Coordinates of C-alpha atoms and ligand atoms in Angstrom, one line a residue:
X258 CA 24.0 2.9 -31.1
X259 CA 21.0 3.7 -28.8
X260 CA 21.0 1.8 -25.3
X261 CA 19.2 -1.6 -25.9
X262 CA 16.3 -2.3 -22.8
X263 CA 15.8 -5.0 -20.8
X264 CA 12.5 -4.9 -19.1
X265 CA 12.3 -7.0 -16.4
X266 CA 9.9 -8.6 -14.3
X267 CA 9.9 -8.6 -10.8
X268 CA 7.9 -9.3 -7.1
X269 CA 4.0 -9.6 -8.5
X270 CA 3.7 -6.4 -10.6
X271 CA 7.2 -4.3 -10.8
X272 CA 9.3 -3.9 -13.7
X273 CA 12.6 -2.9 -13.0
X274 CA 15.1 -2.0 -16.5
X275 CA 18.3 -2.3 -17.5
X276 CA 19.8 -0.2 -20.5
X277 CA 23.2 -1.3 -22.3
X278 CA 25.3 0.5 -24.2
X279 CA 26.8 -1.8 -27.0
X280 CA 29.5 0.1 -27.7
X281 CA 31.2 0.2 -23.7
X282 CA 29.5 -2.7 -22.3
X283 CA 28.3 -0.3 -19.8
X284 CA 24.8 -1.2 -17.9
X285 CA 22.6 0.4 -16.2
X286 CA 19.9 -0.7 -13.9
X287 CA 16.7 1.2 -12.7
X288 CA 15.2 0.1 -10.0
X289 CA 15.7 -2.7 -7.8
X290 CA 12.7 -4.3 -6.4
X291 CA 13.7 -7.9 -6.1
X292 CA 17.5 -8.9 -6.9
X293 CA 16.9 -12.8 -8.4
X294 CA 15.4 -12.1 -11.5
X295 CA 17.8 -9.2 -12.5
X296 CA 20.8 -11.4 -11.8
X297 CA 19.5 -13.8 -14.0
X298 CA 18.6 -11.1 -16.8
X299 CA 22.1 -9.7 -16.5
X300 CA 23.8 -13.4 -16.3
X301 CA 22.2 -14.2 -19.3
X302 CA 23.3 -11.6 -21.2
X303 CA 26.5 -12.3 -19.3
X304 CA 26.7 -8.3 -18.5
X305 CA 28.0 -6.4 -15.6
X306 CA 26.6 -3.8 -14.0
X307 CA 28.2 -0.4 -14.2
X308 CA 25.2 1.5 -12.4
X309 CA 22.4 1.3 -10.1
X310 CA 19.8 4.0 -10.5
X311 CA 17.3 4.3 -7.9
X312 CA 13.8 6.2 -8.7
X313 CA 12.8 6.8 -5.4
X314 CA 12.6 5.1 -2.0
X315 CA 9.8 2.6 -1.9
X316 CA 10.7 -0.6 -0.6
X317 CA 9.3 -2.5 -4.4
X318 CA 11.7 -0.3 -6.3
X319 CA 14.9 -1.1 -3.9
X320 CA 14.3 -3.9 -1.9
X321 CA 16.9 -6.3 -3.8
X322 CA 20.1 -3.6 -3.8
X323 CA 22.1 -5.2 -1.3
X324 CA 21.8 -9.0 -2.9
X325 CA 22.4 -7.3 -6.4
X326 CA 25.4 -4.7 -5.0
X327 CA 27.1 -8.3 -3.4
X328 CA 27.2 -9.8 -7.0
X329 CA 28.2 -6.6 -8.7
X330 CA 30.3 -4.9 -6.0
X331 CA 31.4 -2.2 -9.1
X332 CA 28.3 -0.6 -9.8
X333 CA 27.7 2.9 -8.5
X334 CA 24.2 3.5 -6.8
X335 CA 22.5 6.6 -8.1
X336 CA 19.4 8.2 -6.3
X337 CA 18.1 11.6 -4.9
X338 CA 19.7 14.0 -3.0
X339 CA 16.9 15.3 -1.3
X340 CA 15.6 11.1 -0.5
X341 CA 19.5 10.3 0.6
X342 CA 18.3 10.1 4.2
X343 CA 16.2 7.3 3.8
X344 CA 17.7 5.4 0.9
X345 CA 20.2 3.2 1.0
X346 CA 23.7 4.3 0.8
X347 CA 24.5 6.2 -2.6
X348 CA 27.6 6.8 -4.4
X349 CA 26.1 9.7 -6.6
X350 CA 23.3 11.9 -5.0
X351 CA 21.5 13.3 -8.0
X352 CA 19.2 16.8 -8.1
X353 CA 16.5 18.2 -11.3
X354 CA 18.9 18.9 -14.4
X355 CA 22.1 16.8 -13.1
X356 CA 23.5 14.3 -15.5
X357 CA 23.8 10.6 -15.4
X358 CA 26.0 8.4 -18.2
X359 CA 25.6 5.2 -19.4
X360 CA 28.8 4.3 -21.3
X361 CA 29.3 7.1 -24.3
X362 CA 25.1 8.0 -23.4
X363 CA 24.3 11.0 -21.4
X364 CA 21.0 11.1 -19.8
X365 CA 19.3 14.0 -17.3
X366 CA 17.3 13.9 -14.1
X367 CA 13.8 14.9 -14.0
X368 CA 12.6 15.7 -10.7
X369 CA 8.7 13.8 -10.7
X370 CA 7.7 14.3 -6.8
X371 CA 4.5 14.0 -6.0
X372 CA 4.1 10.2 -5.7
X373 CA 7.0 10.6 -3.1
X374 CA 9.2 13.7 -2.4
X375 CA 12.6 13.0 -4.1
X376 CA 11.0 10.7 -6.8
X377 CA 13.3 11.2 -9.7
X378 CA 12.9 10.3 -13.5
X379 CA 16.3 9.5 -15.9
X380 CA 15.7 10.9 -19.6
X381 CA 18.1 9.5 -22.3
X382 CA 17.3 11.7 -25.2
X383 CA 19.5 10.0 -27.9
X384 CA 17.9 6.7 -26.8
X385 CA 14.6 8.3 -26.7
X386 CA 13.7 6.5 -23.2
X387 CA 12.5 8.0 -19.7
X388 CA 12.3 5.9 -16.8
X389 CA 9.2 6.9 -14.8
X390 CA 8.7 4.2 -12.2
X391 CA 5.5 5.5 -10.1
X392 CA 5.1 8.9 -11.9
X393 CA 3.7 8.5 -15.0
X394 CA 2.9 5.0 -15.8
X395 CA 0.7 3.2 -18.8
X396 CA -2.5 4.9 -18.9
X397 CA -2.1 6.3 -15.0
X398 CA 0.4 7.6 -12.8
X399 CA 1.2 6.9 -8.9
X400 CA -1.3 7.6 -6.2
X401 CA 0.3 11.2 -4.8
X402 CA 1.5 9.9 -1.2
X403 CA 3.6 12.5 -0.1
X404 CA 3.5 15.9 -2.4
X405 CA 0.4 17.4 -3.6
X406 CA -1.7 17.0 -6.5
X407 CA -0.3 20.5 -8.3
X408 CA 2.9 19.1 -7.7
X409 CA 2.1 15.6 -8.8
X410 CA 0.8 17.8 -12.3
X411 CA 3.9 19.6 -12.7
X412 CA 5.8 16.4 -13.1
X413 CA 3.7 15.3 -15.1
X414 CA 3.8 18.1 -17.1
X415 CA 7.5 17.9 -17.3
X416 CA 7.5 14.3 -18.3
X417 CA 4.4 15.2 -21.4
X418 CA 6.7 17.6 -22.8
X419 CA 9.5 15.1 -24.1
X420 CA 9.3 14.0 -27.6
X421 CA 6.5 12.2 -28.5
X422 CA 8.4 9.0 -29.5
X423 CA 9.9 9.0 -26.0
X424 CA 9.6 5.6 -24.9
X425 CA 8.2 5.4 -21.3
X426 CA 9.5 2.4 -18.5
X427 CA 7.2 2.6 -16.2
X428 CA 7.3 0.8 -12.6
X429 CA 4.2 -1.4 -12.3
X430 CA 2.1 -3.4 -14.4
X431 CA -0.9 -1.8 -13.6
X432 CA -2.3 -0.8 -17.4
X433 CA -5.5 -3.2 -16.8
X434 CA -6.8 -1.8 -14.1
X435 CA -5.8 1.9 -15.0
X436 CA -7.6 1.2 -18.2
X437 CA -11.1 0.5 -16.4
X438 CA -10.9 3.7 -14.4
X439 CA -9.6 5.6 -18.0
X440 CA -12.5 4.6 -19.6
X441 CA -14.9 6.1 -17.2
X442 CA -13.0 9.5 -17.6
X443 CA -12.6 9.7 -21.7
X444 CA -15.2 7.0 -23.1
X445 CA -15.3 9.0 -26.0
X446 CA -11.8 8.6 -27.0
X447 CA -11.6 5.9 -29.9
X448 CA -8.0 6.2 -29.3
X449 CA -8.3 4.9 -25.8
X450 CA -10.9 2.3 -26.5
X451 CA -8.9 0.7 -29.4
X452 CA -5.3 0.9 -26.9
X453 CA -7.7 -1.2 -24.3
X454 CA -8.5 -3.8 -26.4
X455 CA -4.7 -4.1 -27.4
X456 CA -3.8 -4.4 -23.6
X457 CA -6.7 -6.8 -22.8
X458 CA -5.1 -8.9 -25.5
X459 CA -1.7 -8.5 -24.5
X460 CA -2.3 -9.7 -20.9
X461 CA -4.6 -12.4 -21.8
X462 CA -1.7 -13.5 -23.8
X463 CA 0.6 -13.4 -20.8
X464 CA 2.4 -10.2 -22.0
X465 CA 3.4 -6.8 -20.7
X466 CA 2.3 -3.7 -21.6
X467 CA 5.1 -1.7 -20.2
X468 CA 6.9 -0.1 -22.3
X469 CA 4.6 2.2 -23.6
X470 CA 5.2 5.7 -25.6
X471 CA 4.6 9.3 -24.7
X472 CA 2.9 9.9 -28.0
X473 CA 0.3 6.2 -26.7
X474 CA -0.2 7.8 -23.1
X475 CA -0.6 11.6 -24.6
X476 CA -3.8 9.9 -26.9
X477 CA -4.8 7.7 -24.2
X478 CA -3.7 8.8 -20.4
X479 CA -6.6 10.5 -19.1
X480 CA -4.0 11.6 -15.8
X481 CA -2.3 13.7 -19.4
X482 CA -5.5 14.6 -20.6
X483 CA -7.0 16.9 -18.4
X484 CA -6.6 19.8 -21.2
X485 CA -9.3 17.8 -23.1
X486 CA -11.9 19.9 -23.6
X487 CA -14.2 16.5 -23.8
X488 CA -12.7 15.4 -20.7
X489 CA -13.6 18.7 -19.2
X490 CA -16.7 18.1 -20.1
X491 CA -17.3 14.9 -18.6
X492 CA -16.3 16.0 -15.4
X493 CA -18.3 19.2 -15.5
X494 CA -15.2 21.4 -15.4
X495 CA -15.4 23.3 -18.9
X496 CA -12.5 25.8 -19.0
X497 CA -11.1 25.2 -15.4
X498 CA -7.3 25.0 -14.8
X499 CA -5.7 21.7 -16.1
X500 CA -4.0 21.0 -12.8
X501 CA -7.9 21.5 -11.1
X502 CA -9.1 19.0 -13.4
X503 CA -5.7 16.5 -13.2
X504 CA -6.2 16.3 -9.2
X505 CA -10.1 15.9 -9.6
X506 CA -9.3 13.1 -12.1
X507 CA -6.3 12.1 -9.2
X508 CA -9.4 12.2 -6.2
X509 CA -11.6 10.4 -8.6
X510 CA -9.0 7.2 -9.5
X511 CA -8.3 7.1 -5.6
X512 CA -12.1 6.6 -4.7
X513 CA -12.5 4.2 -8.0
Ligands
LIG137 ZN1 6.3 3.7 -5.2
LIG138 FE1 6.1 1.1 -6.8

């Protein structure tokens, strides 16, 4: 059975996740940027959490750990080795390629630095789920704080090369505004103009637009577009290097 999501809502624009196996009981939890409304969604469900697995070491995405580590004392906290020295305490200190388990379900860390150094990603390939927090998000990806723009590219890269069906839980609910700054990039993309009418929609309506797919982002994200020859194009960069044109596209969304 593949792990069942929770996406939950948290501060003013987070998500946080938690996956289930149905089979164990066991739950996971990504992210941790506020601890009230993830007791509730676990309370409800009237689940306990086996693991807490931390993305990387901004204050939104682990803010609530202690409050949620007092009411579920058995959970193991999960993060980067290379970020241990300025995250909170982990039990398991994780590295590109090392495995994580949730119940019988085996997932694998993708290291995604560029928005921070030691910001990691957790692939579950029988589920078909990656949780990307500020790397790649709905039609954007983090602003690159602390590693550089090839870098930033190369996760990305990474992250573009899972199966398309791959769904993506991203960190923020930021698809609005990423979606005016895509539009200037790729306005000839029908694929991308039709997705932004679906998201204008969706949050009119209240909703969230986070989950998304790889295959959605690999029509639509113009942060996983910069092959595009039409893209290229736009920018006046026919031919150039991909990761040229990504960080140009990066400079561009920064200044937007
Ligand atoms: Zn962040
Ligand atoms: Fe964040």
């Amino acid at each position: 059975m593949p792990l069942q999501i929770v996406t939950v809502p948290c501060l003013s624009d987070n998500y946080a996740f938690l996956a289930h196996d149905g089979d164990t009981g066991a739950t996971a939890l990504v992210d941790i940027p506020e601890a009230g409304p993830i007791l509730a969604a676990l309370d409800m469900r009237g689940w306990r959490l086996s693991d807490i697995m931390i993305t990387h070491h901004h204050w939104d995405h682990v803010g609530g750990l202690d409050e949620v580590r007092a009411a579920h004392p058995q959970a193991r906290v999960l993060g980067a080795a290379s970020d241990a020295h300025r995250l909170p305490h982990l039990d398991v200190k994780l590295a590109e390629g090392d495995a994580v388990h949730v119940g019988g379900e085996t997932g694998r860390v993708i290291d995604v630095s560029g928005h921070t150094l030691g910001h990691i990603a957790y692939h579950f390939p029988d589920s078909a789920v990656v949780f990307t927090a500020d790397s790649l998000m709905a039609l954007g990806c983090g602003r690159v704080f602390e590693g550089t723009l090839p870098q930033m590219w190369d996760s990305l890269s990474k992250l573009a090369a899972l199966p398309p069906e791959t769904l993506v839980c991203s960190g923020h609910e930021y698809t609005e505004a990423n979606a005016r700054f895509a539009r200037t990039i790729d306005p000839g993309n029908s694929a991308l103009m039709s997705h932004i009418k679906t998201i204008t929609e969706a949050r009119a309506a209240g909703r969230a637009t986070v989950p998304s797919t790889l295959a959605q982002e690999l029509a639509t994200n113009p942060f996983l577009r910069a092959k595009d020859p039409e893209i290229q194009r736009n920018l006046g960069m026919d031919g150039a290097d991909p990761a040229a044109v990504f960080a140009e596209i990066r400079k561009r969304k920064d200044a937007f």
